[in-house]
PDB file of C-alpha atoms in Angstrom:
ATOM      1  CA  GLU A   1       4.189 -19.392   6.782  1.00  0.00           C
ATOM      2  CA  PRO A   2       2.674 -20.051   3.347  1.00  0.00           C
ATOM      3  CA  GLU A   3       5.023 -19.647   0.412  1.00  0.00           C
ATOM      4  CA  VAL A   4       5.146 -19.790  -3.356  1.00  0.00           C
ATOM      5  CA  THR A   5       6.822 -22.922  -4.671  1.00  0.00           C
ATOM      6  CA  GLN A   6       8.378 -23.501  -8.072  1.00  0.00           C
ATOM      7  CA  THR A   7       9.522 -26.630  -9.869  1.00  0.00           C
ATOM      8  CA  PRO A   8      11.918 -27.632 -11.145  1.00  0.00           C
ATOM      9  CA  SER A   9      14.669 -25.626  -9.491  1.00  0.00           C
ATOM     10  CA  HIS A  10      16.848 -26.069 -12.579  1.00  0.00           C
ATOM     11  CA  GLN A  11      15.774 -27.016 -16.092  1.00  0.00           C
ATOM     12  CA  VAL A  12      18.182 -27.681 -18.936  1.00  0.00           C
ATOM     13  CA  THR A  13      16.736 -27.854 -22.424  1.00  0.00           C
ATOM     14  CA  GLN A  14      17.925 -27.758 -25.991  1.00  0.00           C
ATOM     15  CA  MET A  15      17.237 -24.827 -28.265  1.00  0.00           C
ATOM     16  CA  GLY A  16      13.918 -25.223 -30.060  1.00  0.00           C
ATOM     17  CA  GLN A  17      12.392 -27.433 -27.395  1.00  0.00           C
ATOM     18  CA  GLU A  18       9.249 -26.580 -25.464  1.00  0.00           C
ATOM     19  CA  VAL A  19       9.551 -26.088 -21.746  1.00  0.00           C
ATOM     20  CA  ILE A  20       6.949 -25.683 -19.011  1.00  0.00           C
ATOM     21  CA  LEU A  21       7.801 -24.072 -15.707  1.00  0.00           C
ATOM     22  CA  HIS A  22       5.571 -24.809 -12.759  1.00  0.00           C
ATOM     23  CA  CYS A  23       4.451 -22.652  -9.872  1.00  0.00           C
ATOM     24  CA  VAL A  24       2.123 -23.214  -6.953  1.00  0.00           C
ATOM     25  CA  PRO A  25       1.022 -19.797  -5.668  1.00  0.00           C
ATOM     26  CA  ILE A  26      -0.154 -19.216  -2.117  1.00  0.00           C
ATOM     27  CA  SER A  27      -3.548 -20.855  -1.837  1.00  0.00           C
ATOM     28  CA  ASN A  28      -5.874 -17.906  -1.237  1.00  0.00           C
ATOM     29  CA  HIS A  29      -4.108 -15.555  -3.649  1.00  0.00           C
ATOM     30  CA  LEU A  30      -5.873 -14.319  -6.753  1.00  0.00           C
ATOM     31  CA  TYR A  31      -3.175 -12.502  -8.776  1.00  0.00           C
ATOM     32  CA  PHE A  32      -0.252 -14.320 -10.323  1.00  0.00           C
ATOM     33  CA  TYR A  33       2.880 -13.087 -12.046  1.00  0.00           C
ATOM     34  CA  TRP A  34       5.927 -14.275 -13.914  1.00  0.00           C
ATOM     35  CA  TYR A  35       9.211 -12.375 -13.932  1.00  0.00           C
ATOM     36  CA  ARG A  36      12.587 -13.312 -15.306  1.00  0.00           C
ATOM     37  CA  GLN A  37      16.150 -12.336 -14.522  1.00  0.00           C
ATOM     38  CA  ILE A  38      18.940 -12.931 -16.984  1.00  0.00           C
ATOM     39  CA  LEU A  39      22.208 -13.558 -15.139  1.00  0.00           C
ATOM     40  CA  GLY A  40      23.641 -10.300 -13.853  1.00  0.00           C
ATOM     41  CA  GLN A  41      20.712  -8.209 -15.079  1.00  0.00           C
ATOM     42  CA  LYS A  42      17.527  -6.685 -13.692  1.00  0.00           C
ATOM     43  CA  VAL A  43      14.403  -8.548 -12.711  1.00  0.00           C
ATOM     44  CA  GLU A  44      11.965  -8.071 -15.613  1.00  0.00           C
ATOM     45  CA  PHE A  45       8.185  -8.371 -15.575  1.00  0.00           C
ATOM     46  CA  LEU A  46       6.719 -10.842 -18.054  1.00  0.00           C
ATOM     47  CA  VAL A  47       2.998 -11.255 -17.363  1.00  0.00           C
ATOM     48  CA  SER A  48       0.261 -10.959 -14.779  1.00  0.00           C
ATOM     49  CA  PHE A  49      -2.797 -13.188 -14.588  1.00  0.00           C
ATOM     50  CA  TYR A  50      -6.150 -12.817 -12.879  1.00  0.00           C
ATOM     51  CA  ASN A  51      -9.478 -14.561 -13.178  1.00  0.00           C
ATOM     52  CA  ASN A  52      -8.115 -16.999 -15.743  1.00  0.00           C
ATOM     53  CA  GLU A  53      -6.867 -14.393 -18.132  1.00  0.00           C
ATOM     54  CA  ILE A  54      -3.827 -12.243 -18.746  1.00  0.00           C
ATOM     55  CA  SER A  55      -4.102  -8.820 -17.076  1.00  0.00           C
ATOM     56  CA  GLU A  56      -0.896  -7.294 -18.372  1.00  0.00           C
ATOM     57  CA  LYS A  57       2.107  -8.446 -20.344  1.00  0.00           C
ATOM     58  CA  SER A  58       5.421  -6.942 -21.297  1.00  0.00           C
ATOM     59  CA  GLU A  59       6.939  -6.807 -24.755  1.00  0.00           C
ATOM     60  CA  ILE A  60       9.142  -9.719 -23.745  1.00  0.00           C
ATOM     61  CA  PHE A  61       6.043 -11.916 -23.474  1.00  0.00           C
ATOM     62  CA  ASP A  62       5.623 -12.636 -27.172  1.00  0.00           C
ATOM     63  CA  ASP A  63       3.835 -15.454 -28.976  1.00  0.00           C
ATOM     64  CA  GLN A  64       6.439 -17.960 -27.797  1.00  0.00           C
ATOM     65  CA  PHE A  65       5.185 -17.577 -24.233  1.00  0.00           C
ATOM     66  CA  SER A  66       1.908 -18.648 -22.706  1.00  0.00           C
ATOM     67  CA  VAL A  67       0.524 -19.006 -19.200  1.00  0.00           C
ATOM     68  CA  GLU A  68      -2.113 -21.275 -17.816  1.00  0.00           C
ATOM     69  CA  ARG A  69      -3.808 -22.141 -14.577  1.00  0.00           C
ATOM     70  CA  PRO A  70      -4.760 -25.717 -15.383  1.00  0.00           C
ATOM     71  CA  ASP A  71      -6.301 -26.457 -11.996  1.00  0.00           C
ATOM     72  CA  GLY A  72      -6.995 -24.690  -8.727  1.00  0.00           C
ATOM     73  CA  SER A  73      -3.405 -24.653  -7.575  1.00  0.00           C
ATOM     74  CA  ASN A  74      -0.871 -24.650 -10.401  1.00  0.00           C
ATOM     75  CA  PHE A  75       0.233 -21.713 -12.540  1.00  0.00           C
ATOM     76  CA  THR A  76       2.467 -22.530 -15.480  1.00  0.00           C
ATOM     77  CA  LEU A  77       4.661 -20.661 -17.925  1.00  0.00           C
ATOM     78  CA  LYS A  78       5.242 -22.340 -21.272  1.00  0.00           C
ATOM     79  CA  ILE A  79       7.932 -21.376 -23.724  1.00  0.00           C
ATOM     80  CA  ARG A  80       7.051 -22.948 -27.043  1.00  0.00           C
ATOM     81  CA  SER A  81      10.397 -23.009 -28.816  1.00  0.00           C
ATOM     82  CA  THR A  82      13.236 -22.004 -26.557  1.00  0.00           C
ATOM     83  CA  LYS A  83      16.078 -19.765 -27.697  1.00  0.00           C
ATOM     84  CA  LEU A  84      19.511 -19.338 -26.168  1.00  0.00           C
ATOM     85  CA  GLU A  85      18.482 -15.906 -24.903  1.00  0.00           C
ATOM     86  CA  ASP A  86      15.651 -17.445 -22.871  1.00  0.00           C
ATOM     87  CA  SER A  87      18.277 -18.704 -20.424  1.00  0.00           C
ATOM     88  CA  ALA A  88      17.423 -16.951 -17.186  1.00  0.00           C
ATOM     89  CA  MET A  89      16.000 -17.322 -13.710  1.00  0.00           C
ATOM     90  CA  TYR A  90      12.208 -17.335 -13.857  1.00  0.00           C
ATOM     91  CA  PHE A  91      10.315 -16.171 -10.787  1.00  0.00           C
ATOM     92  CA  CYS A  92       6.662 -16.725 -10.083  1.00  0.00           C
ATOM     93  CA  ALA A  93       4.852 -14.393  -7.683  1.00  0.00           C
ATOM     94  CA  SER A  94       1.378 -14.080  -6.260  1.00  0.00           C
ATOM     95  CA  SER A  95      -0.634 -11.533  -4.340  1.00  0.00           C
ATOM     96  CA  PRO A  96      -3.886 -11.813  -2.397  1.00  0.00           C
ATOM     97  CA  ASP A  97      -5.993  -9.317  -4.307  1.00  0.00           C
ATOM     98  CA  ARG A  98      -5.990  -6.309  -6.573  1.00  0.00           C
ATOM     99  CA  SER A  99      -5.266  -3.835  -3.823  1.00  0.00           C
ATOM    100  CA  SER A 100      -2.458  -5.809  -2.236  1.00  0.00           C
ATOM    101  CA  TYR A 101       0.795  -3.964  -1.845  1.00  0.00           C
ATOM    102  CA  GLU A 102       2.964  -7.036  -1.502  1.00  0.00           C
ATOM    103  CA  GLN A 103       3.885  -9.661  -4.049  1.00  0.00           C
ATOM    104  CA  TYR A 104       5.225 -12.960  -2.730  1.00  0.00           C
ATOM    105  CA  PHE A 105       7.955 -14.450  -4.885  1.00  0.00           C
ATOM    106  CA  GLY A 106       8.948 -18.059  -5.285  1.00  0.00           C
ATOM    107  CA  PRO A 107      12.544 -19.279  -5.223  1.00  0.00           C
ATOM    108  CA  GLY A 108      12.787 -19.365  -9.014  1.00  0.00           C
ATOM    109  CA  THR A 109      13.557 -21.866 -11.753  1.00  0.00           C
ATOM    110  CA  ARG A 110      16.899 -21.571 -13.471  1.00  0.00           C
ATOM    111  CA  LEU A 111      16.371 -22.291 -17.171  1.00  0.00           C
ATOM    112  CA  THR A 112      19.441 -23.126 -19.223  1.00  0.00           C
ATOM    113  CA  VAL A 113      19.000 -23.394 -22.982  1.00  0.00           C
ATOM    114  CA  THR A 114      21.874 -25.102 -24.795  1.00  0.00           C
TER     115      THR A 114
ATOM    116  CA  ASP B   1      12.256   2.074 -17.167  1.00  0.00           C
ATOM    117  CA  ALA B   2      12.466   2.394 -13.425  1.00  0.00           C
ATOM    118  CA  LYS B   3      11.587   5.832 -12.090  1.00  0.00           C
ATOM    119  CA  THR B   4      14.063   5.682  -9.229  1.00  0.00           C
ATOM    120  CA  THR B   5      17.775   6.325  -8.747  1.00  0.00           C
ATOM    121  CA  GLN B   6      19.835   4.406  -6.214  1.00  0.00           C
ATOM    122  CA  PRO B   7      23.574   4.153  -5.544  1.00  0.00           C
ATOM    123  CA  PRO B   8      24.934   0.938  -7.064  1.00  0.00           C
ATOM    124  CA  SER B   9      26.572  -0.283  -3.879  1.00  0.00           C
ATOM    125  CA  MET B  10      27.035   0.416  -0.176  1.00  0.00           C
ATOM    126  CA  ASP B  11      28.892  -1.139   2.704  1.00  0.00           C
ATOM    127  CA  CYS B  12      27.728  -1.346   6.277  1.00  0.00           C
ATOM    128  CA  ALA B  13      29.328  -2.727   9.424  1.00  0.00           C
ATOM    129  CA  GLU B  14      27.477  -5.523  11.157  1.00  0.00           C
ATOM    130  CA  GLY B  15      25.316  -4.205  13.992  1.00  0.00           C
ATOM    131  CA  ARG B  16      25.215  -0.682  12.624  1.00  0.00           C
ATOM    132  CA  ALA B  17      22.296   0.980  10.898  1.00  0.00           C
ATOM    133  CA  ALA B  18      22.187   0.712   7.132  1.00  0.00           C
ATOM    134  CA  ASN B  19      20.669   3.759   5.439  1.00  0.00           C
ATOM    135  CA  LEU B  20      19.799   3.184   1.795  1.00  0.00           C
ATOM    136  CA  PRO B  21      18.790   6.279  -0.196  1.00  0.00           C
ATOM    137  CA  CYS B  22      16.491   6.476  -3.188  1.00  0.00           C
ATOM    138  CA  ASN B  23      15.582   9.391  -5.428  1.00  0.00           C
ATOM    139  CA  HIS B  24      12.170   9.428  -7.083  1.00  0.00           C
ATOM    140  CA  SER B  25      11.815  13.043  -8.151  1.00  0.00           C
ATOM    141  CA  THR B  26       9.061  12.335 -10.719  1.00  0.00           C
ATOM    142  CA  ILE B  27       6.792  10.464  -8.318  1.00  0.00           C
ATOM    143  CA  SER B  28       3.142  11.387  -8.730  1.00  0.00           C
ATOM    144  CA  GLY B  29       0.614  11.963  -5.990  1.00  0.00           C
ATOM    145  CA  ASN B  30      -0.957   8.512  -6.021  1.00  0.00           C
ATOM    146  CA  GLU B  31       2.256   6.520  -6.305  1.00  0.00           C
ATOM    147  CA  TYR B  32       3.645   4.547  -3.428  1.00  0.00           C
ATOM    148  CA  VAL B  33       7.291   3.848  -2.638  1.00  0.00           C
ATOM    149  CA  TYR B  34       8.055   0.156  -2.226  1.00  0.00           C
ATOM    150  CA  TRP B  35      11.224  -1.541  -1.110  1.00  0.00           C
ATOM    151  CA  TYR B  36      12.118  -5.104  -1.992  1.00  0.00           C
ATOM    152  CA  ARG B  37      15.358  -6.988  -1.576  1.00  0.00           C
ATOM    153  CA  GLN B  38      16.941  -9.937  -3.321  1.00  0.00           C
ATOM    154  CA  ILE B  39      19.348 -12.125  -1.455  1.00  0.00           C
ATOM    155  CA  HIS B  40      21.742 -13.836  -3.830  1.00  0.00           C
ATOM    156  CA  SER B  41      19.789 -15.666  -6.577  1.00  0.00           C
ATOM    157  CA  GLN B  42      16.639 -15.912  -4.462  1.00  0.00           C
ATOM    158  CA  GLY B  43      13.266 -14.425  -5.316  1.00  0.00           C
ATOM    159  CA  PRO B  44      12.724 -10.779  -4.367  1.00  0.00           C
ATOM    160  CA  GLN B  45      11.267 -10.206  -0.920  1.00  0.00           C
ATOM    161  CA  TYR B  46       8.945  -7.383   0.066  1.00  0.00           C
ATOM    162  CA  ILE B  47      10.259  -5.173   2.863  1.00  0.00           C
ATOM    163  CA  ILE B  48       8.050  -2.142   3.311  1.00  0.00           C
ATOM    164  CA  HIS B  49       6.046   0.499   1.477  1.00  0.00           C
ATOM    165  CA  GLY B  50       4.752   4.004   2.110  1.00  0.00           C
ATOM    166  CA  LEU B  51       2.899   6.908   0.561  1.00  0.00           C
ATOM    167  CA  LYS B  52       3.939  10.007   2.480  1.00  0.00           C
ATOM    168  CA  ASN B  53       4.182   9.142   6.144  1.00  0.00           C
ATOM    169  CA  ASN B  54       7.167   7.395   7.654  1.00  0.00           C
ATOM    170  CA  GLU B  55       6.595   3.683   8.150  1.00  0.00           C
ATOM    171  CA  THR B  56       8.130   1.043  10.367  1.00  0.00           C
ATOM    172  CA  ASN B  57       7.737  -2.710  10.534  1.00  0.00           C
ATOM    173  CA  GLU B  58       9.690  -5.587  11.976  1.00  0.00           C
ATOM    174  CA  MET B  59      12.200  -5.484   9.138  1.00  0.00           C
ATOM    175  CA  ALA B  60      12.906  -1.821   8.503  1.00  0.00           C
ATOM    176  CA  SER B  61      11.880   1.815   8.629  1.00  0.00           C
ATOM    177  CA  LEU B  62      11.009   3.983   5.654  1.00  0.00           C
ATOM    178  CA  ILE B  63      11.569   7.716   5.793  1.00  0.00           C
ATOM    179  CA  ILE B  64       9.962   9.725   2.980  1.00  0.00           C
ATOM    180  CA  THR B  65      10.833  13.386   2.546  1.00  0.00           C
ATOM    181  CA  GLU B  66       8.046  15.922   2.780  1.00  0.00           C
ATOM    182  CA  ASP B  67       8.190  16.658  -0.954  1.00  0.00           C
ATOM    183  CA  ARG B  68       8.201  12.878  -1.586  1.00  0.00           C
ATOM    184  CA  LYS B  69      11.057  13.187  -4.038  1.00  0.00           C
ATOM    185  CA  SER B  70      13.321  10.909  -2.074  1.00  0.00           C
ATOM    186  CA  SER B  71      13.252   8.284   0.629  1.00  0.00           C
ATOM    187  CA  THR B  72      15.573   6.289   2.849  1.00  0.00           C
ATOM    188  CA  LEU B  73      15.259   2.687   3.902  1.00  0.00           C
ATOM    189  CA  ILE B  74      16.767   2.064   7.314  1.00  0.00           C
ATOM    190  CA  LEU B  75      17.829  -1.329   8.597  1.00  0.00           C
ATOM    191  CA  PRO B  76      18.422  -0.445  12.249  1.00  0.00           C
ATOM    192  CA  HIS B  77      20.896  -3.202  13.146  1.00  0.00           C
ATOM    193  CA  ALA B  78      22.272  -4.777   9.993  1.00  0.00           C
ATOM    194  CA  THR B  79      23.337  -8.413  10.106  1.00  0.00           C
ATOM    195  CA  LEU B  80      25.356 -10.462   7.634  1.00  0.00           C
ATOM    196  CA  ARG B  81      22.070 -11.954   6.397  1.00  0.00           C
ATOM    197  CA  ASP B  82      20.977  -8.497   5.254  1.00  0.00           C
ATOM    198  CA  THR B  83      23.596  -8.603   2.506  1.00  0.00           C
ATOM    199  CA  ALA B  84      21.449  -8.317  -0.627  1.00  0.00           C
ATOM    200  CA  VAL B  85      20.417  -6.089  -3.505  1.00  0.00           C
ATOM    201  CA  TYR B  86      17.802  -3.569  -2.340  1.00  0.00           C
ATOM    202  CA  TYR B  87      15.292  -2.209  -4.821  1.00  0.00           C
ATOM    203  CA  CYS B  88      13.318   0.996  -4.465  1.00  0.00           C
ATOM    204  CA  ILE B  89      10.207   0.920  -6.676  1.00  0.00           C
ATOM    205  CA  VAL B  90       7.460   3.457  -7.226  1.00  0.00           C
ATOM    206  CA  ARG B  91       4.079   2.205  -8.254  1.00  0.00           C
ATOM    207  CA  GLY B  92       0.458   3.247  -8.275  1.00  0.00           C
ATOM    208  CA  GLU B  93      -1.848   1.903  -5.592  1.00  0.00           C
ATOM    209  CA  GLY B  94      -1.597  -1.866  -5.528  1.00  0.00           C
ATOM    210  CA  GLY B  95      -3.436  -3.388  -8.456  1.00  0.00           C
ATOM    211  CA  SER B  96      -3.829  -0.355 -10.690  1.00  0.00           C
ATOM    212  CA  GLN B  97      -0.482  -1.235 -12.236  1.00  0.00           C
ATOM    213  CA  GLY B  98       0.185  -4.786 -11.220  1.00  0.00           C
ATOM    214  CA  ASN B  99       3.698  -5.319 -12.337  1.00  0.00           C
ATOM    215  CA  LEU B 100       6.767  -4.252 -10.413  1.00  0.00           C
ATOM    216  CA  ILE B 101       9.452  -2.463 -12.394  1.00  0.00           C
ATOM    217  CA  PHE B 102      12.831  -3.267 -10.920  1.00  0.00           C
ATOM    218  CA  GLY B 103      15.880  -1.115 -11.436  1.00  0.00           C
ATOM    219  CA  LYS B 104      19.435  -2.153 -10.718  1.00  0.00           C
ATOM    220  CA  GLY B 105      19.063  -1.496  -6.999  1.00  0.00           C
ATOM    221  CA  THR B 106      21.735  -1.002  -4.367  1.00  0.00           C
ATOM    222  CA  LYS B 107      23.996  -3.904  -3.508  1.00  0.00           C
ATOM    223  CA  LEU B 108      24.385  -3.735   0.268  1.00  0.00           C
ATOM    224  CA  SER B 109      27.343  -5.593   1.730  1.00  0.00           C
ATOM    225  CA  VAL B 110      27.247  -6.044   5.488  1.00  0.00           C
ATOM    226  CA  LYS B 111      30.732  -6.697   6.804  1.00  0.00           C
ATOM    227  CA  PRO B 112      31.766  -8.223  10.151  1.00  0.00           C
TER     228      PRO B 112
END
């Protein structure tokens, strides 16, 4: 069964450094999402992406964050200058089309900012 | 914030049915009820969704009250692998509001 993959599984970075998290959505999907989950807290929506542009973003997704689909398969989340509070699990998700009821989540990347 | 209310935790004996309630008293006519679950530290997993009719798939059944103000997710024969946090989410028809808003969910513990 096709699945969303994410790399790396764990990323450790120093405060102020840039980090890029990688996702490979399911191949025929058109909508892509990033969520995050701080340890012990709720899963929070960050951004959705369709047709090479951002569809929606939350207030968490400020100027320090950006997303890109650099080729036909990858979907990346960049954090320009990481802060301690960016430490969280970051989940990528994809869905087939606008009317899809189901989002498929990847296994997540644990980001630790020291 | 999430528009649903769920108990924070529930226990269930292995092999028995797990019935997880959800209140969504402010649901509007075009909003669906979705259920996802998150097994420890993994990505959330879609379970089932419904509008007003009861639904069943290979994972679970969804019972929605006639007034649509509450619903129950039923896992007919819970196993230890069903131990997870279960999220009830209301959302407009897929795509009109793309993001999922997760609450705190119900932590289901299935015990041997």
